[in-house]
């Protein structure tokens, strides 16, 4: 025999003796063995199959939504006939990241039309401008989709065909699209009242035109080109260029040629043309991509955790079988490969089974998005095999990793120890697991307490929010210890026989029960952290707004907005002391971060600094708002800390239409959630918004001031109390969509909880039979299980709430310098009831099923 030491090689095997073939996890032999095991243990593997299938369905739905955002769109209406539409790039370019959308229209120089017309393959290039209009019917705003005014020359882009009357020829002539004319009850020769901004004007309906396609998202009014330019009031600018292609010219090739010949423009073809028609289409696309990506990543993490936990519980229930395999000579590697093969097979089958329900879930989410207004009507769902293939791959990998993690302990023990190990569940945790869990607890508490104190801006909020995740992971690692400890604590209170048995079982089976309870704890923690984090933000914003609006009255509009010129008229009204216009938009702040840049989309308001002291209280912390003129800006405390800019410093921002401005910070204020994180001079905001209109006017006046009389010529305007001012919009997206996605996420956790609890309970059939054989009544066993269900629910609620509290306290302190988050009692009661409603039936129903057979028959059945 030759030693391997000192680099010597082992002796070759004797002639005629074949080396043993290495069996791989995915080999035919191993998968065949794994399939035999699955067929023999259908009940145990069914739980794993359900966990994987549901996870696959949700990931498939997220993938379908992501692909919809990337590839789908809305059919063009006003630009239906245009082969190519040339417009500005409606996003801020960011290297290595998705480009954030701009909230206002990016306009083009008027000479772009001539440049586009000169490109080979262009039959004609038509300039288009859009002016937001309001149609009055008997002095009331006509309901329906938004109305846009255009020059008549742009009618060929749909195309529009006159159904009656003639094209506009005088300044007071208009042509209405047929649907708008029907809803307004007018025809050729009639008079219609239109409002651009706040001022109503009467127009002669010279004709009614029929569009080439149905208009579902907008209505059109056509003026003479000169009148449209006057209403547009932006000399030298246009919104877009519609391109009619020469015969035989491919739209894609033409778009490429235009982009090369005319630098600084963006070309749109196909459904992408609708992104230029109305800005909400592109914004919806961006929102869907962002939400689907974030939610999909969260679901992938949850699927890995839940599938791993379910496989771990399934492997624990097979300890006797695995111990016997080890005793008869199976090596640890063979055990690992066998369980790995089982995980791959079950994962693959479950992932495929979840694909069709995933597509149905995508259809449901798409409908919810559309109903909530997040997606415009006509934004079709894109379904291809890619999301299904991705979901299958992720779920199979999750099952494989989970199987490996679950099998490690079973494969490590020696053959002699294995048979002894099945008698009593081990209470010891691996030192790595125990150490990591113990370190995560102070780590989670530290990020919730320390980071909101030492870090500025959003870093403090995000740091505190991460505490919940760290503590949930710690709970998963320390679950057996926590569950056993709570059971021991409850055992100190005296009780009857069933209570004693329930406590004893909970302590003895702490490992299995904690594995089944961890998803429920995770659900309580995540629901509490997300819901109460949102309620804390909303309550803080509302409090800031209620305390901050000090104006006596607010002028609001039923149309697109208020004409800025109305401010001077109201200031002339006797008794009016101050009129403060407020325009709203959003900006993108950028700041350096290493070799790249960071950006933040922030809500912004444009105000008159002279009117602020009498109309709103921003709670200025540093600086002075009186200096808010020209290239200056005031920042909220949160944004100031996020971008690292204080009074006297400068920030770089992209205004709503993409204009880049470097502004000096003149003040930092507290009430950013209520009024907006960015406050700019009013004229700056108005100049860079799409419609150039104010959101509302804040008025400070004597009680005798007659504002209603002054506003009588403006039927779309009304005088209201200060409560009419609404909280500044945020980039969190539609609340209905957020709630829906959270419901899907928590629903998956609920399925995982039911899955594991049913599996853990039904596997105790032999135990229940043994208890009955030694004299325990069936009613006592049921009472014992009720006690155990109560312990599980209590443990989940208590531990889940405790895990969420540090995060909520830290977030509350970072948001409003208060350690008391906003927790609506009824909402918390709903979480408690949901936890009990999930845990109780998942324990009691399988327990009743397990108690149905006679005890002698039940104990003789194989596991």
Tab-separated table of N, CA, C and O in Angstrom, residues 375-455:
chain	number	residue	atom	x	y	z
A	375	UNK	N	-52.804	51.391	-14.838
A	375	UNK	CA	-52.624	51.105	-16.258
A	375	UNK	C	-53.769	51.726	-17.033
A	375	UNK	O	-54.939	51.584	-16.634
A	376	UNK	N	-53.495	52.407	-18.137
A	376	UNK	CA	-54.582	52.966	-18.940
A	376	UNK	C	-55.342	51.870	-19.666
A	376	UNK	O	-54.821	50.768	-19.901
A	377	UNK	N	-56.572	52.156	-19.999
A	377	UNK	CA	-57.384	51.195	-20.750
A	377	UNK	C	-56.696	50.868	-22.066
A	377	UNK	O	-56.188	51.743	-22.747
A	378	UNK	N	-56.671	49.594	-22.402
A	378	UNK	CA	-56.042	49.171	-23.649
A	378	UNK	C	-54.613	48.719	-23.503
A	378	UNK	O	-54.018	48.234	-24.472
A	379	UNK	N	-54.028	48.872	-22.298
A	379	UNK	CA	-52.648	48.423	-22.075
A	379	UNK	C	-52.688	46.911	-21.912
A	379	UNK	O	-52.990	46.378	-20.853
A	380	UNK	N	-52.382	46.207	-22.982
A	380	UNK	CA	-52.588	44.755	-23.024
A	380	UNK	C	-51.530	44.015	-22.222
A	380	UNK	O	-50.405	44.484	-22.046
A	381	UNK	N	-51.922	42.845	-21.727
A	381	UNK	CA	-51.001	41.985	-20.982
A	381	UNK	C	-50.186	41.155	-21.966
A	381	UNK	O	-50.736	40.506	-22.858
A	382	UNK	N	-48.875	41.177	-21.797
A	382	UNK	CA	-47.967	40.432	-22.680
A	382	UNK	C	-47.642	39.090	-22.030
A	382	UNK	O	-47.113	39.037	-20.919
A	383	UNK	N	-47.994	37.997	-22.707
A	383	UNK	CA	-47.743	36.657	-22.154
A	383	UNK	C	-46.894	35.869	-23.140
A	383	UNK	O	-47.309	35.620	-24.276
A	384	UNK	N	-45.700	35.492	-22.714
A	384	UNK	CA	-44.782	34.674	-23.512
A	384	UNK	C	-44.251	33.555	-22.624
A	384	UNK	O	-44.452	33.564	-21.403
A	385	UNK	N	-43.544	32.588	-23.190
A	385	UNK	CA	-42.999	31.501	-22.364
A	385	UNK	C	-41.876	31.935	-21.413
A	385	UNK	O	-41.561	31.192	-20.478
A	386	UNK	N	-41.283	33.102	-21.620
A	386	UNK	CA	-40.129	33.487	-20.804
A	386	UNK	C	-40.428	33.551	-19.306
A	386	UNK	O	-39.658	33.023	-18.498
A	387	UNK	N	-41.511	34.200	-18.855
A	387	UNK	CA	-41.784	34.209	-17.413
A	387	UNK	C	-41.985	32.810	-16.837
A	387	UNK	O	-41.570	32.538	-15.703
A	388	UNK	N	-42.622	31.931	-17.616
A	388	UNK	CA	-42.837	30.564	-17.138
A	388	UNK	C	-41.499	29.845	-16.977
A	388	UNK	O	-41.242	29.189	-15.960
A	389	UNK	N	-40.645	29.962	-17.982
A	389	UNK	CA	-39.341	29.305	-17.908
A	389	UNK	C	-38.517	29.850	-16.746
A	389	UNK	O	-37.848	29.091	-16.038
A	390	UNK	N	-38.576	31.154	-16.542
A	390	UNK	CA	-37.832	31.759	-15.439
A	390	UNK	C	-38.356	31.261	-14.097
A	390	UNK	O	-37.588	30.941	-13.186
A	391	UNK	N	-39.698	31.210	-13.948
A	391	UNK	CA	-40.288	30.743	-12.694
A	391	UNK	C	-39.916	29.290	-12.418
A	391	UNK	O	-39.608	28.925	-11.277
A	392	UNK	N	-39.950	28.456	-13.451
A	392	UNK	CA	-39.568	27.046	-13.275
A	392	UNK	C	-38.114	26.940	-12.824
A	392	UNK	O	-37.785	26.193	-11.900
A	393	UNK	N	-37.236	27.701	-13.472
A	393	UNK	CA	-35.822	27.661	-13.109
A	393	UNK	C	-35.614	28.105	-11.661
A	393	UNK	O	-34.893	27.448	-10.893
A	394	UNK	N	-36.244	29.214	-11.272
A	394	UNK	CA	-36.081	29.727	-9.906
A	394	UNK	C	-36.603	28.720	-8.892
A	394	UNK	O	-35.952	28.445	-7.864
A	395	UNK	N	-37.782	28.149	-9.150
A	395	UNK	CA	-38.380	27.223	-8.182
A	395	UNK	C	-37.590	25.927	-8.071
A	395	UNK	O	-37.447	25.363	-6.979
A	396	UNK	N	-37.070	25.433	-9.182
A	396	UNK	CA	-36.249	24.222	-9.128
A	396	UNK	C	-34.960	24.494	-8.345
A	396	UNK	O	-34.539	23.689	-7.505
A	397	UNK	N	-34.342	25.649	-8.602
A	397	UNK	CA	-33.134	25.999	-7.844
A	397	UNK	C	-33.442	26.178	-6.366
A	397	UNK	O	-32.671	25.749	-5.496
A	398	UNK	N	-34.598	26.819	-6.056
A	398	UNK	CA	-34.989	26.995	-4.654
A	398	UNK	C	-35.201	25.649	-3.979
A	398	UNK	O	-34.770	25.437	-2.836
A	399	UNK	N	-35.863	24.734	-4.690
A	399	UNK	CA	-36.079	23.405	-4.124
A	399	UNK	C	-34.762	22.658	-3.944
A	399	UNK	O	-34.551	21.969	-2.935
A	400	UNK	N	-33.863	22.827	-4.911
A	400	UNK	CA	-32.568	22.127	-4.805
A	400	UNK	C	-31.761	22.650	-3.624
A	400	UNK	O	-31.210	21.870	-2.835
A	401	UNK	N	-31.696	23.963	-3.485
A	401	UNK	CA	-30.971	24.552	-2.356
A	401	UNK	C	-31.646	24.174	-1.041
A	401	UNK	O	-30.988	23.819	-0.055
A	402	UNK	N	-32.989	24.259	-1.019
A	402	UNK	CA	-33.708	23.899	0.198
A	402	UNK	C	-33.515	22.448	0.562
A	402	UNK	O	-33.367	22.108	1.746
A	403	UNK	N	-33.515	21.558	-0.436
A	403	UNK	CA	-33.271	20.144	-0.155
A	403	UNK	C	-31.882	19.900	0.403
A	403	UNK	O	-31.697	19.091	1.323
A	404	UNK	N	-30.903	20.599	-0.147
A	404	UNK	CA	-29.529	20.442	0.357
A	404	UNK	C	-29.417	20.918	1.801
A	404	UNK	O	-28.812	20.241	2.644
A	405	UNK	N	-30.024	22.063	2.086
A	405	UNK	CA	-29.969	22.584	3.456
A	405	UNK	C	-30.686	21.649	4.420
A	405	UNK	O	-30.224	21.418	5.551
A	406	UNK	N	-31.833	21.115	3.993
A	406	UNK	CA	-32.615	20.247	4.872
A	406	UNK	C	-31.925	18.913	5.124
A	406	UNK	O	-32.080	18.315	6.199
A	407	UNK	N	-31.155	18.422	4.147
A	407	UNK	CA	-30.553	17.092	4.252
A	407	UNK	C	-29.214	17.091	4.962
A	407	UNK	O	-28.711	16.013	5.318
A	408	UNK	N	-28.623	18.253	5.172
A	408	UNK	CA	-27.274	18.286	5.742
A	408	UNK	C	-27.201	17.609	7.103
A	408	UNK	O	-26.311	16.810	7.364
A	409	UNK	N	-28.129	17.928	7.996
A	409	UNK	CA	-28.070	17.351	9.333
A	409	UNK	C	-28.323	15.854	9.299
A	409	UNK	O	-27.655	15.074	9.984
A	410	UNK	N	-29.315	15.427	8.479
A	410	UNK	CA	-29.618	13.994	8.397
A	410	UNK	C	-28.458	13.209	7.828
A	410	UNK	O	-28.238	12.046	8.177
A	411	UNK	N	-27.675	13.830	6.961
A	411	UNK	CA	-26.567	13.120	6.322
A	411	UNK	C	-25.305	13.124	7.161
A	411	UNK	O	-24.425	12.288	6.962
A	412	UNK	N	-25.199	14.030	8.118
A	412	UNK	CA	-23.955	14.164	8.876
A	412	UNK	C	-23.798	13.128	9.974
A	412	UNK	O	-22.682	12.701	10.283
A	413	UNK	N	-24.918	12.720	10.605
A	413	UNK	CA	-24.801	11.837	11.756
A	413	UNK	C	-24.305	10.463	11.323
A	413	UNK	O	-24.531	10.009	10.210
A	414	UNK	N	-23.639	9.781	12.248
A	414	UNK	CA	-23.113	8.440	11.947
A	414	UNK	C	-24.245	7.431	11.956
A	414	UNK	O	-25.341	7.699	12.435
A	415	UNK	N	-23.976	6.234	11.440
A	415	UNK	CA	-25.003	5.202	11.345
A	415	UNK	C	-25.519	4.796	12.718
A	415	UNK	O	-26.724	4.594	12.916
A	416	UNK	N	-24.630	4.677	13.734
A	416	UNK	CA	-25.049	4.272	15.072
A	416	UNK	C	-25.865	5.388	15.732
A	416	UNK	O	-26.911	5.154	16.339
A	417	UNK	N	-25.397	6.634	15.572
A	417	UNK	CA	-26.104	7.759	16.172
A	417	UNK	C	-27.458	7.972	15.509
A	417	UNK	O	-28.396	8.441	16.151
A	418	UNK	N	-27.571	7.618	14.245
A	418	UNK	CA	-28.800	7.885	13.510
A	418	UNK	C	-29.989	7.154	14.107
A	418	UNK	O	-31.062	7.728	14.274
A	419	UNK	N	-29.820	5.840	14.455
A	419	UNK	CA	-30.936	5.093	15.010
A	419	UNK	C	-31.323	5.611	16.390
A	419	UNK	O	-32.490	5.627	16.753
A	420	UNK	N	-30.359	6.030	17.159
A	420	UNK	CA	-30.677	6.590	18.468
A	420	UNK	C	-31.282	7.957	18.372
A	420	UNK	O	-32.020	8.392	19.251
A	421	UNK	N	-31.012	8.638	17.324
A	421	UNK	CA	-31.450	10.027	17.171
A	421	UNK	C	-32.937	10.145	16.874
A	421	UNK	O	-33.518	11.195	17.039
A	422	UNK	N	-33.560	9.034	16.430
A	422	UNK	CA	-34.964	9.135	16.049
A	422	UNK	C	-35.889	9.100	17.255
A	422	UNK	O	-37.053	9.441	17.158
A	423	UNK	N	-35.406	8.655	18.394
A	423	UNK	CA	-36.282	8.497	19.551
A	423	UNK	C	-36.816	9.835	20.045
A	423	UNK	O	-37.999	9.987	20.317
A	424	UNK	N	-35.930	10.787	20.188
A	424	UNK	CA	-36.325	12.095	20.704
A	424	UNK	C	-35.768	13.165	19.780
A	424	UNK	O	-34.617	13.086	19.364
A	425	UNK	N	-36.600	14.154	19.482
A	425	UNK	CA	-36.137	15.248	18.629
A	425	UNK	C	-35.029	16.025	19.318
A	425	UNK	O	-35.152	16.405	20.481
A	426	UNK	N	-33.950	16.229	18.626
A	426	UNK	CA	-32.818	16.950	19.210
A	426	UNK	C	-33.186	18.403	19.466
A	426	UNK	O	-33.800	19.062	18.644
A	427	UNK	N	-32.806	18.885	20.657
A	427	UNK	CA	-33.084	20.276	21.013
A	427	UNK	C	-31.892	21.181	20.741
A	427	UNK	O	-31.986	22.384	20.862
A	428	UNK	N	-30.777	20.572	20.390
A	428	UNK	CA	-29.582	21.357	20.148
A	428	UNK	C	-29.626	21.975	18.755
A	428	UNK	O	-30.080	21.365	17.798
A	429	UNK	N	-29.148	23.201	18.663
A	429	UNK	CA	-28.995	23.864	17.381
A	429	UNK	C	-27.523	23.896	17.017
A	429	UNK	O	-26.657	23.966	17.896
A	430	UNK	N	-27.244	23.826	15.725
A	430	UNK	CA	-25.858	23.921	15.289
A	430	UNK	C	-25.235	25.227	15.754
A	430	UNK	O	-25.904	26.263	15.825
A	431	UNK	N	-23.949	25.173	16.042
A	431	UNK	CA	-23.307	26.374	16.609
A	431	UNK	C	-23.304	27.536	15.613
A	431	UNK	O	-23.413	28.690	16.004
A	432	UNK	N	-23.195	27.218	14.316
A	432	UNK	CA	-23.223	28.288	13.325
A	432	UNK	C	-24.598	28.948	13.305
A	432	UNK	O	-24.725	30.185	13.323
A	433	UNK	N	-25.647	28.113	13.298
A	433	UNK	CA	-27.016	28.640	13.287
A	433	UNK	C	-27.293	29.434	14.558
A	433	UNK	O	-27.855	30.529	14.500
A	434	UNK	N	-26.895	28.892	15.699
A	434	UNK	CA	-27.146	29.572	16.962
A	434	UNK	C	-26.387	30.888	17.046
A	434	UNK	O	-26.937	31.919	17.457
A	435	UNK	N	-25.122	30.865	16.639
A	435	UNK	CA	-24.303	32.080	16.712
A	435	UNK	C	-24.845	33.161	15.786
A	435	UNK	O	-24.974	34.328	16.177
A	436	UNK	N	-25.181	32.767	14.555
A	436	UNK	CA	-25.702	33.747	13.604
A	436	UNK	C	-27.023	34.338	14.089
A	436	UNK	O	-27.253	35.549	14.003
A	437	UNK	N	-27.894	33.486	14.628
A	437	UNK	CA	-29.164	33.972	15.145
A	437	UNK	C	-28.985	34.929	16.304
A	437	UNK	O	-29.650	35.969	16.379
A	438	UNK	N	-28.069	34.610	17.217
A	438	UNK	CA	-27.827	35.477	18.368
A	438	UNK	C	-27.202	36.803	17.946
A	438	UNK	O	-27.450	37.841	18.574
A	439	UNK	N	-26.402	36.798	16.894
A	439	UNK	CA	-25.799	38.048	16.425
A	439	UNK	C	-26.808	38.926	15.696
A	439	UNK	O	-26.723	40.157	15.745
A	440	UNK	N	-27.767	38.283	15.017
A	440	UNK	CA	-28.737	39.069	14.259
A	440	UNK	C	-29.715	39.823	15.162
A	440	UNK	O	-30.239	40.874	14.765
A	441	UNK	N	-29.959	39.297	16.360
A	441	UNK	CA	-30.898	39.983	17.256
A	441	UNK	C	-30.376	41.360	17.658
A	441	UNK	O	-31.064	42.369	17.443
A	442	UNK	N	-29.165	41.478	18.231
A	442	UNK	CA	-28.677	42.835	18.523
A	442	UNK	C	-28.425	43.655	17.257
A	442	UNK	O	-28.557	44.876	17.274
A	443	UNK	N	-28.070	42.953	16.165
A	443	UNK	CA	-27.884	43.681	14.909
A	443	UNK	C	-29.176	44.319	14.437
A	443	UNK	O	-29.206	45.479	14.015
A	444	UNK	N	-30.295	43.555	14.506
A	444	UNK	CA	-31.583	44.106	14.110
A	444	UNK	C	-32.034	45.234	15.012
A	444	UNK	O	-32.583	46.230	14.562
A	445	UNK	N	-31.798	45.099	16.300
A	445	UNK	CA	-32.155	46.169	17.234
A	445	UNK	C	-31.296	47.405	17.005
A	445	UNK	O	-31.779	48.545	17.101
A	446	UNK	N	-30.020	47.182	16.689
A	446	UNK	CA	-29.104	48.310	16.498
A	446	UNK	C	-29.499	49.143	15.286
A	446	UNK	O	-29.517	50.378	15.347
A	447	UNK	N	-29.833	48.480	14.166
A	447	UNK	CA	-30.188	49.261	12.971
A	447	UNK	C	-31.500	50.005	13.166
A	447	UNK	O	-31.727	51.053	12.560
A	448	UNK	N	-32.375	49.483	14.065
A	448	UNK	CA	-33.640	50.168	14.324
A	448	UNK	C	-33.476	51.352	15.260
A	448	UNK	O	-34.209	52.330	15.162
A	449	UNK	N	-32.489	51.266	16.165
A	449	UNK	CA	-32.325	52.308	17.177
A	449	UNK	C	-31.226	53.296	16.804
A	449	UNK	O	-31.397	54.515	16.879
A	450	UNK	N	-30.098	52.760	16.348
A	450	UNK	CA	-28.925	53.610	16.128
A	450	UNK	C	-29.009	54.370	14.804
A	450	UNK	O	-28.765	55.581	14.756
A	451	UNK	N	-29.378	53.664	13.727
A	451	UNK	CA	-29.359	54.300	12.414
A	451	UNK	C	-30.283	55.514	12.311
A	451	UNK	O	-29.890	56.534	11.739
A	452	UNK	N	-31.515	55.476	12.844
A	452	UNK	CA	-32.340	56.684	12.772
A	452	UNK	C	-31.757	57.873	13.521
A	452	UNK	O	-32.136	59.024	13.248
A	453	UNK	N	-30.848	57.609	14.458
A	453	UNK	CA	-30.241	58.700	15.226
A	453	UNK	C	-29.016	59.257	14.525
A	453	UNK	O	-28.815	60.484	14.461
A	454	UNK	N	-28.193	58.359	13.957
A	454	UNK	CA	-26.905	58.802	13.427
A	454	UNK	C	-26.927	59.064	11.928
A	454	UNK	O	-26.089	59.824	11.426
A	455	UNK	N	-27.866	58.443	11.190
A	455	UNK	CA	-27.881	58.632	9.740
A	455	UNK	C	-28.896	59.696	9.347
A	455	UNK	O	-29.949	59.823	9.975
